[in-house]
């Protein structure tokens, strides 16, 4: 039953695309693009995810950016007090449980660590868009936190999902 629920959640990733207008966001000296909409009031997420196919939702530069951040955290290159209580259990691989375009631009990525299968972490990876060229130019890790809910999953459940669900892999 738990495996079925995880499979359903992961498959929902394939359809997690929203096209709503985005509000302005400004963070310390315009680290974010000042307005996350193009001149036509079209969402920059429309540019970010315009040509994505089903497989792109599970394997993309947003997830790769998150993996790099976690590797940097685990090697001591970056610090994150929110992750410190889980440091020993998040050193290994993870699977993507769900993704969805962020209201603030970029992608919200929910992951489950193999060594901590009962918990879900949610992260936000931002990307800057060159509006003139209509392309994403860079990706930035913004945040990660552990969810209150527990999954009830085991490592065996995750191994089964990786084996059975196309596109789900270890990062």
Short mmCIF file of C-alpha atoms in Angstrom, two decimals, residues 6-17 49 52-67 94-101 107-112 161-171:
data_model
loop_
_atom_site.label_atom_id
_atom_site.label_comp_id
_atom_site.label_asym_id
_atom_site.label_seq_id
_atom_site.Cartn_x
_atom_site.Cartn_y
_atom_site.Cartn_z
CA UNK A 6 4.61 6.60 -3.35
CA UNK A 7 4.25 5.48 -6.96
CA UNK A 8 1.11 7.61 -7.31
CA UNK A 9 2.90 10.59 -5.76
CA UNK A 10 5.89 10.19 -8.02
CA UNK A 11 3.78 9.75 -11.13
CA UNK A 12 1.94 12.95 -10.24
CA UNK A 13 5.31 14.64 -10.73
CA UNK A 14 4.89 14.08 -14.42
CA UNK A 15 1.86 16.32 -14.50
CA UNK A 16 2.97 18.99 -12.02
CA UNK A 17 3.04 22.08 -14.17
CA UNK A 49 9.32 24.68 -18.40
CA UNK A 52 9.66 19.92 -20.86
CA UNK A 53 8.62 16.36 -21.47
CA UNK A 54 7.52 13.90 -18.78
CA UNK A 55 11.08 12.67 -18.10
CA UNK A 56 12.34 16.24 -17.62
CA UNK A 57 10.38 16.64 -14.38
CA UNK A 58 12.45 13.96 -12.63
CA UNK A 59 15.85 14.60 -14.23
CA UNK A 60 16.84 18.24 -14.64
CA UNK A 61 19.29 20.97 -13.65
CA UNK A 62 17.17 21.96 -10.65
CA UNK A 63 17.62 18.52 -9.09
CA UNK A 64 21.29 18.49 -10.13
CA UNK A 65 21.73 21.87 -8.39
CA UNK A 66 20.15 20.46 -5.24
CA UNK A 67 22.46 17.42 -5.39
CA UNK A 94 17.90 10.49 -2.60
CA UNK A 95 14.94 10.05 -4.95
CA UNK A 96 12.66 12.78 -6.21
CA UNK A 97 9.19 12.32 -4.76
CA UNK A 98 7.52 15.36 -6.30
CA UNK A 99 8.30 18.56 -8.17
CA UNK A 100 6.25 21.62 -8.98
CA UNK A 101 6.98 25.05 -10.38
CA UNK A 107 11.15 24.58 -8.96
CA UNK A 108 10.09 23.16 -5.61
CA UNK A 109 11.63 19.70 -5.27
CA UNK A 110 10.50 17.18 -2.65
CA UNK A 111 13.00 14.40 -2.00
CA UNK A 112 13.34 11.28 0.12
CA UNK A 161 9.80 2.26 -6.83
CA UNK A 162 13.19 2.91 -8.46
CA UNK A 163 12.94 -0.48 -10.13
CA UNK A 164 9.33 -0.15 -11.29
CA UNK A 165 8.74 3.53 -12.08
CA UNK A 166 10.32 4.86 -15.25
CA UNK A 167 12.38 7.99 -14.60
CA UNK A 168 12.74 7.59 -10.85
CA UNK A 169 16.40 7.20 -9.99
CA UNK A 170 18.89 7.75 -7.21
CA UNK A 171 20.63 11.12 -7.12
#
